[in-house]
Amino acid sequence: MIGSGSTGGWPEGMTIMIEDRDPELLALLFSRAVRGLRAGAAVPTGLTSDPPPLGGTPGDPPSGLSAEWDAAWALRLEHLDDLDDFDIEGRGLDAYFAAWQAAQDALPVPWSDRMQEWLDSSGYVDWVDSACRRTDLDIRPGVLPALVGAWRRGLRTVTLLPLTGPYVLAPSPQRMVVSAFTWSSDEEMVGALRSWTGEKPPQPDR
């Protein structure tokens, strides 16, 4: 969803993308839940909709898979903004998709491809629809002034995750990642937006 306007509190020319279906982040959250991975990343485990159980008897996750999940999560966040500055209007969609493909080819095989047996099911598709539908994407009047302030400091995209606990991350100078819990609370969201600096925080050594 793209929010924009010049009346009702919206400055002239302001546009904000509200993104709630990043395929790689959703695949990671789903697979963590259905396989019971004990990842170390500080990401809330509660989901807005419970995923269906895996068919058969999957057993315990292979040793080391939780650490691989952590690495895949960090990698996706690191590259979430790779094309945020791409000039689609000036260069066109074909150039954008070519740049996107080149960026993907330069990265390791994504988690969603490696774990396709967990995701290639109607259960996963239904879970995505259910989890994302539970979050209202409308920008509420109580949040709009803080959102305008953050936009003036560089915010252009808010990525939502179907999580029931508080979560706020600034992976790039133009993008904020928040949980459905944070997005749905005026107090939580206003606090997150007011703290927005437009600067990517220092990344820990890996």
Short mmCIF file of C-alpha atoms in Angstrom, two decimals:
data_model
loop_
_atom_site.label_atom_id
_atom_site.label_comp_id
_atom_site.label_asym_id
_atom_site.label_seq_id
_atom_site.Cartn_x
_atom_site.Cartn_y
_atom_site.Cartn_z
CA MET A 1 0.00 0.00 0.00
CA ILE A 2 1.22 3.50 -0.82
CA GLY A 3 0.02 6.39 1.31
CA SER A 4 0.18 9.86 -0.24
CA GLY A 5 -1.63 13.14 -0.38
CA SER A 6 -1.59 16.88 0.15
CA THR A 7 -4.60 17.35 2.45
CA GLY A 8 -5.74 15.99 5.79
CA GLY A 9 -2.29 16.35 7.35
CA TRP A 10 -0.29 15.05 4.38
CA PRO A 11 2.39 17.45 3.08
CA GLU A 12 2.49 18.07 -0.66
CA GLY A 13 4.55 15.36 -2.36
CA MET A 14 4.71 12.99 0.63
CA THR A 15 4.60 9.30 -0.29
CA ILE A 16 5.10 6.36 2.08
CA MET A 17 5.15 2.69 1.08
CA ILE A 18 3.59 0.32 3.62
CA GLU A 19 4.86 -3.16 2.77
CA ASP A 20 3.44 -6.20 4.57
CA ARG A 21 4.41 -9.15 2.36
CA ASP A 22 8.14 -9.41 2.02
CA PRO A 23 8.36 -13.01 0.76
CA GLU A 24 11.72 -13.87 2.28
CA LEU A 25 10.98 -12.53 5.76
CA LEU A 26 7.61 -14.31 5.79
CA ALA A 27 9.23 -17.56 4.69
CA LEU A 28 11.74 -17.26 7.51
CA LEU A 29 9.10 -16.57 10.15
CA PHE A 30 6.89 -19.43 8.96
CA SER A 31 9.67 -22.01 8.85
CA ARG A 32 11.00 -20.97 12.25
CA ALA A 33 7.56 -21.60 13.73
CA VAL A 34 6.71 -24.89 12.05
CA ARG A 35 10.11 -26.42 12.74
CA GLY A 36 10.52 -25.01 16.24
CA LEU A 37 13.86 -23.39 15.47
CA ARG A 38 15.50 -21.73 18.45
CA ALA A 39 17.11 -18.88 16.63
CA GLY A 40 19.16 -16.38 18.58
CA ALA A 41 18.06 -13.27 16.70
CA ALA A 42 16.05 -10.89 18.90
CA VAL A 43 12.84 -11.36 16.92
CA PRO A 44 9.51 -12.03 18.73
CA THR A 45 8.27 -15.57 18.25
CA GLY A 46 4.53 -14.91 18.48
CA LEU A 47 2.78 -14.73 15.10
CA THR A 48 -0.51 -12.99 14.36
CA SER A 49 -1.83 -16.26 12.94
CA ASP A 50 -0.73 -19.78 13.91
CA PRO A 51 0.81 -21.70 10.99
CA PRO A 52 -0.58 -25.13 10.13
CA PRO A 53 1.41 -28.12 11.34
CA LEU A 54 3.76 -29.79 8.89
CA GLY A 55 2.53 -33.02 7.39
CA GLY A 56 4.22 -36.26 8.40
CA THR A 57 6.68 -36.44 11.25
CA PRO A 58 9.37 -33.82 10.66
CA GLY A 59 11.29 -34.67 13.84
CA ASP A 60 13.92 -32.44 15.40
CA PRO A 61 15.53 -29.80 13.19
CA PRO A 62 18.99 -30.70 11.91
CA SER A 63 21.86 -29.51 14.09
CA GLY A 64 22.94 -26.03 13.19
CA LEU A 65 19.73 -25.09 11.37
CA SER A 66 18.80 -22.46 13.95
CA ALA A 67 22.15 -20.74 13.43
CA GLU A 68 21.57 -20.87 9.68
CA TRP A 69 18.20 -19.21 10.24
CA ASP A 70 19.87 -16.40 12.18
CA ALA A 71 22.33 -15.87 9.34
CA ALA A 72 19.57 -15.89 6.71
CA TRP A 73 17.50 -13.40 8.73
CA ALA A 74 20.45 -11.03 9.12
CA LEU A 75 21.30 -11.33 5.42
CA ARG A 76 17.75 -10.50 4.32
CA LEU A 77 17.62 -7.44 6.57
CA GLU A 78 21.03 -6.33 5.32
CA HIS A 79 19.84 -6.42 1.71
CA LEU A 80 16.24 -5.36 2.23
CA ASP A 81 17.04 -1.88 0.96
CA ASP A 82 19.26 -2.82 -1.99
CA LEU A 83 16.99 -1.17 -4.55
CA ASP A 84 15.37 1.51 -2.39
CA ASP A 85 17.24 4.24 -4.29
CA PHE A 86 16.52 2.82 -7.76
CA ASP A 87 15.00 5.41 -10.11
CA ILE A 88 12.11 3.39 -11.53
CA GLU A 89 10.45 6.42 -13.09
CA GLY A 90 13.62 7.46 -14.89
CA ARG A 91 15.02 4.04 -15.82
CA GLY A 92 11.89 1.94 -16.21
CA LEU A 93 10.58 -1.35 -14.84
CA ASP A 94 12.69 -3.55 -17.12
CA ALA A 95 15.86 -1.99 -15.75
CA TYR A 96 14.54 -2.37 -12.22
CA PHE A 97 13.84 -6.08 -12.63
CA ALA A 98 17.23 -6.60 -14.26
CA ALA A 99 18.90 -4.88 -11.31
CA TRP A 100 16.83 -6.94 -8.90
CA GLN A 101 17.87 -10.18 -10.61
CA ALA A 102 21.53 -9.15 -10.60
CA ALA A 103 21.30 -8.37 -6.87
CA GLN A 104 19.72 -11.77 -6.17
CA ASP A 105 22.33 -13.61 -8.22
CA ALA A 106 25.09 -12.02 -6.17
CA LEU A 107 23.69 -13.42 -2.90
CA PRO A 108 23.71 -16.95 -1.46
CA VAL A 109 20.73 -19.17 -2.23
CA PRO A 110 17.82 -17.63 -0.30
CA TRP A 111 16.23 -19.45 2.61
CA SER A 112 12.92 -19.73 0.74
CA ASP A 113 14.63 -21.75 -2.01
CA ARG A 114 16.62 -23.96 0.38
CA MET A 115 13.55 -24.80 2.46
CA GLN A 116 11.07 -25.12 -0.36
CA GLU A 117 9.66 -28.40 0.96
CA TRP A 118 8.31 -26.50 3.97
CA LEU A 119 6.85 -23.70 1.90
CA ASP A 120 5.50 -25.41 -1.22
CA SER A 121 2.06 -26.01 0.18
CA SER A 122 -1.37 -24.43 0.36
CA GLY A 123 -0.86 -24.25 4.12
CA TYR A 124 1.92 -21.71 3.70
CA VAL A 125 -0.06 -19.61 1.22
CA ASP A 126 -3.11 -19.67 3.51
CA TRP A 127 -0.97 -18.71 6.50
CA VAL A 128 0.48 -15.69 4.68
CA ASP A 129 -3.00 -14.49 3.75
CA SER A 130 -4.34 -15.03 7.27
CA ALA A 131 -1.37 -13.47 9.08
CA CYS A 132 -1.22 -10.39 6.88
CA ARG A 133 -4.98 -9.79 6.80
CA ARG A 134 -4.99 -9.39 10.59
CA THR A 135 -3.11 -6.08 10.35
CA ASP A 136 -4.94 -2.95 9.22
CA LEU A 137 -2.63 -1.02 6.90
CA ASP A 138 -4.47 2.28 7.20
CA ILE A 139 -2.44 5.19 8.58
CA ARG A 140 -4.28 6.43 11.66
CA PRO A 141 -4.71 10.15 12.49
CA GLY A 142 -2.91 9.68 15.81
CA VAL A 143 0.19 8.39 14.00
CA LEU A 144 0.23 10.72 10.99
CA PRO A 145 2.07 13.73 12.53
CA ALA A 146 4.93 11.51 13.72
CA LEU A 147 4.98 9.75 10.34
CA VAL A 148 5.25 13.11 8.57
CA GLY A 149 8.18 14.02 10.80
CA ALA A 150 9.95 10.75 10.05
CA TRP A 151 9.31 11.18 6.32
CA ARG A 152 10.94 14.61 6.47
CA ARG A 153 13.98 12.89 8.02
CA GLY A 154 14.17 10.38 5.17
CA LEU A 155 11.74 7.53 5.91
CA ARG A 156 10.14 6.16 2.74
CA THR A 157 9.12 2.54 3.46
CA VAL A 158 7.65 0.77 6.47
CA THR A 159 7.92 -3.03 6.33
CA LEU A 160 5.43 -4.87 8.56
CA LEU A 161 5.98 -8.30 10.09
CA PRO A 162 3.11 -10.46 11.45
CA LEU A 163 4.51 -10.55 14.99
CA THR A 164 2.60 -10.11 18.25
CA GLY A 165 5.47 -8.57 20.24
CA PRO A 166 7.14 -5.17 19.97
CA TYR A 167 9.80 -4.97 17.28
CA VAL A 168 11.41 -1.94 15.60
CA LEU A 169 14.47 -1.99 13.36
CA ALA A 170 16.09 0.55 11.04
CA PRO A 171 17.93 -1.53 8.41
CA SER A 172 18.56 1.46 6.13
CA PRO A 173 18.31 5.27 6.07
CA GLN A 174 14.99 5.02 4.22
CA ARG A 175 13.26 2.01 5.75
CA MET A 176 11.78 0.94 9.07
CA VAL A 177 10.78 -2.63 9.97
CA VAL A 178 8.12 -3.02 12.65
CA SER A 179 5.92 -5.76 14.06
CA ALA A 180 2.15 -5.78 13.64
CA PHE A 181 1.99 -5.16 17.40
CA THR A 182 4.04 -1.97 17.10
CA TRP A 183 2.21 -0.79 13.98
CA SER A 184 -1.23 -1.30 15.56
CA SER A 185 -0.46 0.71 18.73
CA ASP A 186 -0.48 4.49 18.40
CA GLU A 187 1.79 4.84 21.42
CA GLU A 188 4.33 2.26 20.20
CA MET A 189 4.34 3.52 16.62
CA VAL A 190 4.57 7.20 17.50
CA GLY A 191 7.50 6.42 19.78
CA ALA A 192 9.23 4.49 17.00
CA LEU A 193 8.65 7.24 14.45
CA ARG A 194 9.80 10.02 16.76
CA SER A 195 13.04 8.15 17.38
CA TRP A 196 13.63 7.73 13.63
CA THR A 197 16.94 9.39 12.71
CA GLY A 198 17.34 8.23 9.12
CA GLU A 199 20.64 6.62 10.04
CA LYS A 200 21.45 2.93 9.91
CA PRO A 201 22.69 1.83 13.36
CA PRO A 202 26.19 0.34 13.67
CA GLN A 203 26.21 -3.33 12.72
CA PRO A 204 27.83 -5.88 15.03
CA ASP A 205 30.90 -7.70 13.80
CA ARG A 206 30.15 -11.14 12.42
#
